[in-house]
GROMACS .gro file of C-alpha atoms in nm:
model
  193
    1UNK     CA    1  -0.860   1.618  -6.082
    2UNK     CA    2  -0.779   1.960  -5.865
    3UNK     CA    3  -0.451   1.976  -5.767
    4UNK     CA    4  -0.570   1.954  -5.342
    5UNK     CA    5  -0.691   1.595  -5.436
    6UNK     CA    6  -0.363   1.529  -5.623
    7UNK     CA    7  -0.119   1.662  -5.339
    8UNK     CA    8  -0.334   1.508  -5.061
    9UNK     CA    9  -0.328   1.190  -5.273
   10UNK     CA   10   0.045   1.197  -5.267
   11UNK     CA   11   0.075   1.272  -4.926
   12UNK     CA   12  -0.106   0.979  -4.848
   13UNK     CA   13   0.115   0.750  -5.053
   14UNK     CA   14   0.422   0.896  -4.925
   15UNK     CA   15   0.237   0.841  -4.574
   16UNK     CA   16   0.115   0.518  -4.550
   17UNK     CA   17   0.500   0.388  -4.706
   18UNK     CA   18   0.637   0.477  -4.367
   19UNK     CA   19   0.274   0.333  -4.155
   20UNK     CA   20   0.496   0.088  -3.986
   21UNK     CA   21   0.371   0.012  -3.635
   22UNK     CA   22   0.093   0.253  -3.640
   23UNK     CA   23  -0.100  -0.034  -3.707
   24UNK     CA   24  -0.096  -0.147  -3.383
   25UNK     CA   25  -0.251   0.140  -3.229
   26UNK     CA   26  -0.551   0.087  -2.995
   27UNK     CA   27  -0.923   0.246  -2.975
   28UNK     CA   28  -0.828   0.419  -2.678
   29UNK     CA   29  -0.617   0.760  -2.615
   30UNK     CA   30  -0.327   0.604  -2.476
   31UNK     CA   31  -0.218   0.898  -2.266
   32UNK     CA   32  -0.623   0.920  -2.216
   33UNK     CA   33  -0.680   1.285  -2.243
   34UNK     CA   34  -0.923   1.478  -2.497
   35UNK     CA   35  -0.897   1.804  -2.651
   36UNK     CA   36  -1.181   2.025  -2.718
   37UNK     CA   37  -1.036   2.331  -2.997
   38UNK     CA   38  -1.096   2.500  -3.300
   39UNK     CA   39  -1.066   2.393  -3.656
   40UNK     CA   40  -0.904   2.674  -3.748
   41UNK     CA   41  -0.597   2.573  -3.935
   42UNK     CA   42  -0.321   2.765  -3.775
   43UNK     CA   43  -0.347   2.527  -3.468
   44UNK     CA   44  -0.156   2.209  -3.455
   45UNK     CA   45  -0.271   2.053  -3.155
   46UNK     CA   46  -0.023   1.743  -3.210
   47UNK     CA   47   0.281   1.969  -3.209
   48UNK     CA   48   0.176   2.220  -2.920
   49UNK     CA   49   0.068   1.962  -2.702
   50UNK     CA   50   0.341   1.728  -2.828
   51UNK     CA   51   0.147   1.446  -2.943
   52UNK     CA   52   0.196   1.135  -3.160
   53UNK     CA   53  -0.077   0.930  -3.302
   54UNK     CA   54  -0.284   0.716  -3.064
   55UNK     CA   55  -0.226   0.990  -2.765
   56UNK     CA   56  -0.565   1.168  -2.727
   57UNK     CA   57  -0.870   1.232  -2.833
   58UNK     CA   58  -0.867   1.572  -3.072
   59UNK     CA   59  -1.281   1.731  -3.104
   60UNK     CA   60  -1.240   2.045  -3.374
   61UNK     CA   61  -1.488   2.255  -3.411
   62UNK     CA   62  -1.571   2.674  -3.523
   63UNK     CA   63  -1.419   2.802  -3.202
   64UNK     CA   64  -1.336   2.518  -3.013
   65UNK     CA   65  -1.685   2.558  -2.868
   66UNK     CA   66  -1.846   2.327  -2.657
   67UNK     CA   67  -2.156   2.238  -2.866
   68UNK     CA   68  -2.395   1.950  -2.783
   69UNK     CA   69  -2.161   1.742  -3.067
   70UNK     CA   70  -1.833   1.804  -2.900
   71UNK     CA   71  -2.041   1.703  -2.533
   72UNK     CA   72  -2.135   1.415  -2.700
   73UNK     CA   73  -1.737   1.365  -2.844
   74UNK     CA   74  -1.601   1.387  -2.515
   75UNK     CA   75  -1.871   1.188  -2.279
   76UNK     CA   76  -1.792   0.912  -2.547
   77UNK     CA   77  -1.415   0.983  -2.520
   78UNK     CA   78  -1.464   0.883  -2.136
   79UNK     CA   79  -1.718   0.623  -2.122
   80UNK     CA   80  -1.600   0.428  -2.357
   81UNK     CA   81  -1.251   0.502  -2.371
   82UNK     CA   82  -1.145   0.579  -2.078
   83UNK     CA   83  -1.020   0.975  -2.077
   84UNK     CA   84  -0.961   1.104  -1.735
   85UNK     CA   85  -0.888   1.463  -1.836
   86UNK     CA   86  -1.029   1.692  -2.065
   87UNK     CA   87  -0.875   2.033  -2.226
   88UNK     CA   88  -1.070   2.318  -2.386
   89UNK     CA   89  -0.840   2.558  -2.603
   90UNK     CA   90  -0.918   2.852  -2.745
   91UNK     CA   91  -0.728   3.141  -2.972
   92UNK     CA   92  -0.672   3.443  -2.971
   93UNK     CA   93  -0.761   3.595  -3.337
   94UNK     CA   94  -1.027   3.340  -3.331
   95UNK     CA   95  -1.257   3.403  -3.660
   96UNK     CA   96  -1.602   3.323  -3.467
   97UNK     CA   97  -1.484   3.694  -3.277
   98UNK     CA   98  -1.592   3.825  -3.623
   99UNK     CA   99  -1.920   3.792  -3.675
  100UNK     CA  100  -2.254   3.706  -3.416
  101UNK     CA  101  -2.539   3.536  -3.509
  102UNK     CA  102  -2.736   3.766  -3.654
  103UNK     CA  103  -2.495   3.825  -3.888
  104UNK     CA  104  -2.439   3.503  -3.996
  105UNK     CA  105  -2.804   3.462  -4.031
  106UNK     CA  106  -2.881   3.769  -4.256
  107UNK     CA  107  -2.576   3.640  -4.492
  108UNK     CA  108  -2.691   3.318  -4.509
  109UNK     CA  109  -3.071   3.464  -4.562
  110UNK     CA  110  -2.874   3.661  -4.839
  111UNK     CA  111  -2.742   3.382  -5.047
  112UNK     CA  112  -2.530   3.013  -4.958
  113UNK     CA  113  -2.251   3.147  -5.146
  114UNK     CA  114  -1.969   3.191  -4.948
  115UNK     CA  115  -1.944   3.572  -4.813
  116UNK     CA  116  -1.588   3.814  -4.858
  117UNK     CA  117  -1.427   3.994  -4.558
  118UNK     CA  118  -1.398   4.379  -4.594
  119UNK     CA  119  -1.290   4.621  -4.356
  120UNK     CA  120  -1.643   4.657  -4.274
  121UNK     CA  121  -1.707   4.295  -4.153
  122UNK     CA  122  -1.828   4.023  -4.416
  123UNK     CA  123  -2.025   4.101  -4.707
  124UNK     CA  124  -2.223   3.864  -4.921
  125UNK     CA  125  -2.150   3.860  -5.321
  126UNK     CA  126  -2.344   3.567  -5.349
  127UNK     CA  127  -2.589   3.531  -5.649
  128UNK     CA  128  -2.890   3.375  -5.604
  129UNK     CA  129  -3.145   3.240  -5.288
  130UNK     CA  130  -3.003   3.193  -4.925
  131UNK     CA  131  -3.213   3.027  -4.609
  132UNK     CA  132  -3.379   3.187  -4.309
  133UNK     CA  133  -3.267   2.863  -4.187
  134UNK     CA  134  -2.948   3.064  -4.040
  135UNK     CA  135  -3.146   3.283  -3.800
  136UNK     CA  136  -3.241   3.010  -3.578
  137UNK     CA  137  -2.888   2.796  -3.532
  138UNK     CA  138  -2.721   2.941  -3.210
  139UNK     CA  139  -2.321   2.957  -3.373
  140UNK     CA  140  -2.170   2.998  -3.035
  141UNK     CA  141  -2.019   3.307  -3.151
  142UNK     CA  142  -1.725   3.461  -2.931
  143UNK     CA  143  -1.704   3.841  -2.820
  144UNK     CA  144  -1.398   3.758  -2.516
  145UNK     CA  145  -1.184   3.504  -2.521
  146UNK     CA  146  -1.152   3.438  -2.114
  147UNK     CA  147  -1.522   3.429  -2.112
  148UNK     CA  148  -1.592   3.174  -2.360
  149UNK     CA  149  -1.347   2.909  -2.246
  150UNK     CA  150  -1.508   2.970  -1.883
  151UNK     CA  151  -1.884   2.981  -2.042
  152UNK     CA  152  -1.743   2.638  -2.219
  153UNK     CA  153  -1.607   2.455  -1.923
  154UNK     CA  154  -1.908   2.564  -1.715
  155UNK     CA  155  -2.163   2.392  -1.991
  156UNK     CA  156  -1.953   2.088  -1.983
  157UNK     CA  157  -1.928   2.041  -1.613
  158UNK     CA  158  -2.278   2.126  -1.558
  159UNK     CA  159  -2.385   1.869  -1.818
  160UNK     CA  160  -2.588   1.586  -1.662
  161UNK     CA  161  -2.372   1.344  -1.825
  162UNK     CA  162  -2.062   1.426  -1.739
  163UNK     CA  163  -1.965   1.313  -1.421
  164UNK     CA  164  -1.726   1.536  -1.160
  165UNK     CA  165  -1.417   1.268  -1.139
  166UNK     CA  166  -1.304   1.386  -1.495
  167UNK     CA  167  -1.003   1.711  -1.502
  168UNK     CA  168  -1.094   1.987  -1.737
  169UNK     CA  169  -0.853   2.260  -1.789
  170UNK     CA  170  -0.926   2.562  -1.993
  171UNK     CA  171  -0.655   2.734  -2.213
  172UNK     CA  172  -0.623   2.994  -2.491
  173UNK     CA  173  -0.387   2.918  -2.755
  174UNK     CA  174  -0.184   3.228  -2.898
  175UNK     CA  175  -0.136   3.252  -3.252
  176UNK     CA  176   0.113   3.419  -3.223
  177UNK     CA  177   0.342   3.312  -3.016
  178UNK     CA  178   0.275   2.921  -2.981
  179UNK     CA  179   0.192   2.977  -2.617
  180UNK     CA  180  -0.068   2.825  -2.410
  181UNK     CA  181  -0.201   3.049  -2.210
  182UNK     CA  182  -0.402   2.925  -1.816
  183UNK     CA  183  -0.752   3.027  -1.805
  184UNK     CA  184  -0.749   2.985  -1.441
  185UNK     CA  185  -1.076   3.096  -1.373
  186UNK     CA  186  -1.180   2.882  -1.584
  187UNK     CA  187  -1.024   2.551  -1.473
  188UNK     CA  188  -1.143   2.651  -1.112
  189UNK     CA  189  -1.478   2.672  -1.219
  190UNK     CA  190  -1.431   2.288  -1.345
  191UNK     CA  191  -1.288   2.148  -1.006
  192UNK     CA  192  -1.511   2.357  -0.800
  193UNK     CA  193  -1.885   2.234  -0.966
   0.00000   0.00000   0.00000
């Protein structure tokens, strides 16, 4: 047994001791909001947005990006749950500003082992066969910040699903300083479509 499975294992014991009322949480976000942000493990989004279990919907993703899947999260967050208001967050230091797609393509091409970070960019060390595969996945890659979250909240409002009464606000999230930051451009884009 690695020693990840034995602490997570722990922490789930530990956890589920204290459960108490938890269990009688409902489907629905109860302050019915969604979040659309990255996976990237520096971000919290239940301690910067002050959430408890049962609040709102969380969709992580590589960048926070607003893929067809995290659409599809948050039209299902409001049809059938009943979110009124949807945030998409951002980073600064964001990992997907290291790399574009043909890059990820010719490493994956290279090998499926997982690639090292030098002060060149990423390098594969991989042994072995990779996938073309790679070359034709669009990975929503970032190059500016302000531009993605408005390029983000401009594919979800424009999506034919997703209907103009719901609030979508567009943020970046500093890393360094715990700060949400306005994209107002961005938001104004929402409420204006």
């Amino acid at each position: 047994m690695s020693s990840v499975i034995r602490e997570i294992s722990d922490a789930n014991i530990a956890y589920a001791a204290t459960f108490g009322d938890k269990k009688n949480l409902g489907l629905p976000a109860v302050r019915r909001f969604a979040i659309l942000t990255c996976m990237d493990a520096r971000l919290d989004p239940a301690k910067f947005a002050g959430l408890s279990e049962g609040d709102a919907h969380i969709i992580r993703n590589a960048g926070g990006r607003a893929s067809d899947d995290a659409i599809r999260s948050l039209i299902i967050s409001y049809k059938l749950f009943g979110t009124k208001e949807w945030f998409v967050i951002h980073h600064t230091n964001c990992g997907m500003e290291l790399f574009t797609d043909n890059i990820m393509g010719d490493l994956l091409e290279s090998s499926l082992e997982s690639a090292i970070m030098t002060d060149e960019g990423f390098k594969d060390v991989g042994n072995g066969t990779g996938s073309s595969e790679g070359k034709y996945i669009k990975w929503l890659t970032i190059n500016n910040q302000v531009d993605s979250v408005i390029e983000d909240i401009h594919r979800i409002r424009t999506h034919p699903l997703v209907p103009a009464n719901i609030s979508i606000y567009g943020y970046i999230y500093d890393v360094r300083s715990g700060k949400l930051i306005e994209v107002p451009e961005a938001t104004s884009i929402a409420e204006g479509a």
